[in-house]
Short mmCIF file of C-alpha atoms in Angstrom, two decimals:
data_model
loop_
_atom_site.label_atom_id
_atom_site.label_comp_id
_atom_site.label_asym_id
_atom_site.label_seq_id
_atom_site.Cartn_x
_atom_site.Cartn_y
_atom_site.Cartn_z
CA MET E 40 -43.85 107.80 181.04
CA PHE E 41 -43.07 107.95 177.26
CA ARG E 42 -40.53 105.99 175.14
CA ASP E 43 -38.40 107.83 172.56
CA ASP E 44 -40.66 106.61 169.79
CA GLN E 45 -43.96 107.65 171.38
CA SER E 46 -45.73 110.80 170.68
CA LEU E 47 -46.65 113.20 173.40
CA ALA E 48 -49.82 114.27 171.64
CA CYS E 49 -53.22 113.42 172.96
CA SER E 50 -54.22 109.78 172.22
CA PHE E 51 -57.85 110.90 171.62
CA CYS E 52 -57.46 114.16 169.34
CA GLN E 53 -53.71 114.33 168.32
CA LEU E 54 -53.94 118.01 168.71
CA GLN E 55 -52.44 118.93 171.87
CA ASP E 56 -49.75 117.42 174.41
CA GLU E 57 -51.41 114.74 176.48
CA THR E 58 -51.58 116.53 179.99
CA SER E 59 -54.15 115.19 182.50
CA ASP E 60 -56.27 118.42 182.31
CA HIS E 61 -56.43 118.11 178.50
CA LEU E 62 -56.84 114.57 178.47
CA PHE E 63 -59.56 114.56 180.94
CA CYS E 64 -61.04 118.11 180.42
CA THR E 65 -60.43 119.94 177.63
CA CYS E 66 -59.81 117.17 174.75
CA ALA E 67 -63.08 117.25 172.49
CA PHE E 68 -63.72 113.55 172.97
CA SER E 69 -63.36 113.80 176.71
CA MET E 70 -65.68 117.07 176.89
CA ALA E 71 -68.14 114.96 174.77
CA ILE E 72 -68.17 112.28 177.49
CA TRP E 73 -68.50 114.78 180.27
CA ARG E 74 -71.42 116.30 178.57
CA MET E 75 -72.96 112.67 177.86
CA VAL E 76 -72.73 112.00 181.63
CA LEU E 77 -74.12 115.25 182.92
CA GLY E 78 -76.91 114.76 180.34
CA TRP E 79 -77.72 111.42 181.59
CA PHE E 80 -78.20 112.99 184.91
CA GLY E 81 -80.12 115.82 183.38
CA VAL E 82 -77.63 118.36 184.40
CA SER E 83 -75.97 121.27 182.24
CA ILE E 84 -73.12 122.87 183.61
CA ALA E 85 -70.09 124.71 182.24
CA LEU E 86 -67.13 122.28 182.11
CA PRO E 87 -63.98 123.64 183.87
CA SER E 88 -60.55 123.18 181.99
CA LEU E 89 -58.74 121.67 185.10
CA VAL E 90 -59.33 118.22 186.51
CA LYS E 91 -59.23 119.58 190.21
CA ALA E 92 -61.97 121.84 189.35
CA LEU E 93 -64.04 119.41 187.79
CA PHE E 94 -63.74 117.05 190.65
CA VAL E 95 -64.94 119.78 192.99
CA GLN E 96 -67.66 120.97 190.73
CA PHE E 97 -69.06 117.57 189.78
CA PRO E 98 -70.79 116.41 193.19
CA VAL E 99 -72.37 119.73 193.67
CA PHE E 100 -75.72 119.09 192.57
CA GLY E 101 -75.75 116.25 195.10
CA ARG E 102 -78.13 117.48 198.10
CA CYS E 103 -76.86 115.08 200.77
CA SER E 104 -73.54 113.58 201.76
CA SER E 105 -74.45 110.07 200.39
CA LYS E 106 -75.57 111.39 197.11
CA ARG E 107 -72.61 113.40 196.75
CA GLU E 108 -70.33 110.48 197.54
CA ALA E 109 -72.07 108.47 194.84
CA LEU E 110 -71.53 111.49 192.38
CA VAL E 111 -67.83 111.37 193.35
CA THR E 112 -68.05 107.54 192.32
CA VAL E 113 -69.47 108.46 188.94
CA TRP E 114 -66.73 111.02 188.54
CA MET E 115 -64.14 108.36 189.25
CA ALA E 116 -65.87 105.87 186.90
CA THR E 117 -65.88 108.65 184.16
CA CYS E 118 -62.11 109.26 184.65
CA TRP E 119 -61.29 105.43 184.88
CA SER E 120 -63.33 104.70 181.47
CA LEU E 121 -61.58 107.60 179.76
CA TRP E 122 -58.27 106.11 180.96
CA LEU E 123 -58.99 102.76 179.89
CA MET E 124 -60.22 104.13 176.48
CA ARG E 125 -56.87 105.76 176.08
CA ASN E 126 -55.02 102.72 176.63
CA ARG E 127 -57.28 100.91 174.19
CA VAL E 128 -56.39 103.44 171.65
CA ILE E 129 -52.68 103.20 172.35
CA PHE E 130 -51.93 99.63 173.05
CA ASP E 131 -54.91 97.82 171.14
CA ASN E 132 -55.29 100.10 168.21
CA GLY E 133 -58.93 100.78 169.49
CA GLU E 134 -61.39 103.14 168.06
CA LEU E 135 -62.79 106.12 169.95
CA ASP E 136 -66.21 105.12 170.78
CA THR E 137 -68.49 107.46 173.02
CA GLY E 138 -71.31 105.27 173.29
CA LEU E 139 -69.12 102.34 174.43
CA VAL E 140 -67.41 104.81 177.10
CA LEU E 141 -70.80 105.89 178.33
CA ASP E 142 -72.10 102.49 178.77
CA LEU E 143 -68.95 101.38 180.67
CA ILE E 144 -69.27 104.50 182.87
CA GLN E 145 -72.95 103.42 183.78
CA VAL E 146 -72.09 99.92 184.29
CA ARG E 147 -68.90 100.74 186.58
CA SER E 148 -70.63 103.46 188.59
CA TRP E 149 -73.54 101.10 189.19
CA HIS E 150 -71.42 98.18 190.52
CA TRP E 151 -69.21 100.48 192.31
CA ILE E 152 -72.11 102.12 194.20
CA LYS E 153 -73.90 98.82 194.78
CA ALA E 154 -70.71 97.50 196.38
CA LYS E 155 -70.15 100.46 198.62
CA ARG E 156 -74.03 101.25 199.63
CA VAL E 157 -75.97 98.36 201.06
CA ASN E 158 -79.27 100.27 200.71
CA PHE E 159 -78.51 101.01 196.96
CA GLN E 160 -81.11 98.46 195.84
CA ASN E 161 -81.84 99.69 192.11
CA SER E 162 -81.49 97.58 189.27
CA PHE E 163 -79.09 98.52 186.54
CA TYR E 164 -82.19 99.30 184.21
CA GLU E 165 -83.37 101.77 186.88
CA TRP E 166 -79.83 103.19 187.23
CA LYS E 167 -79.50 103.68 183.45
CA LEU E 168 -83.12 105.18 183.04
CA SER E 169 -82.84 107.62 186.17
CA PRO E 170 -79.87 107.91 187.94
CA LEU E 171 -80.89 110.92 190.24
CA ALA E 172 -83.98 109.16 191.16
CA CYS E 173 -81.80 106.18 192.09
CA LEU E 174 -79.52 108.32 194.32
CA ASP E 175 -82.51 109.64 196.18
CA SER E 176 -82.87 106.35 197.79
CA LEU E 177 -79.62 106.67 199.41
#
């Protein structure tokens, strides 16, 4: 919801109206984050322009259901981290920082997977270094 004095422009790029599809998929900042997350997993895929399509496509490279579930958790951590960065830019005059967002995605996803899966015993160091190898233990 926007007040009268607020812009409808994307908080990241200021180039297009801020829709969910633009904010999470097609904005250059968000696309850079998704590429970094996928690169962290050693995966390269074409990024869709719709949030729903990204949700469906993201966990595809998980072979078993527990691995796919963990990948959905990474997807959620990515969206949540993008949203929090948006709020930081709007409400705290924050600067865009892809490195910070990636770090927060890695920390959040590790904590969330660890809280949900008792058999996920990997250290954060292992998770940050090789997330797919960690998911193989699920």
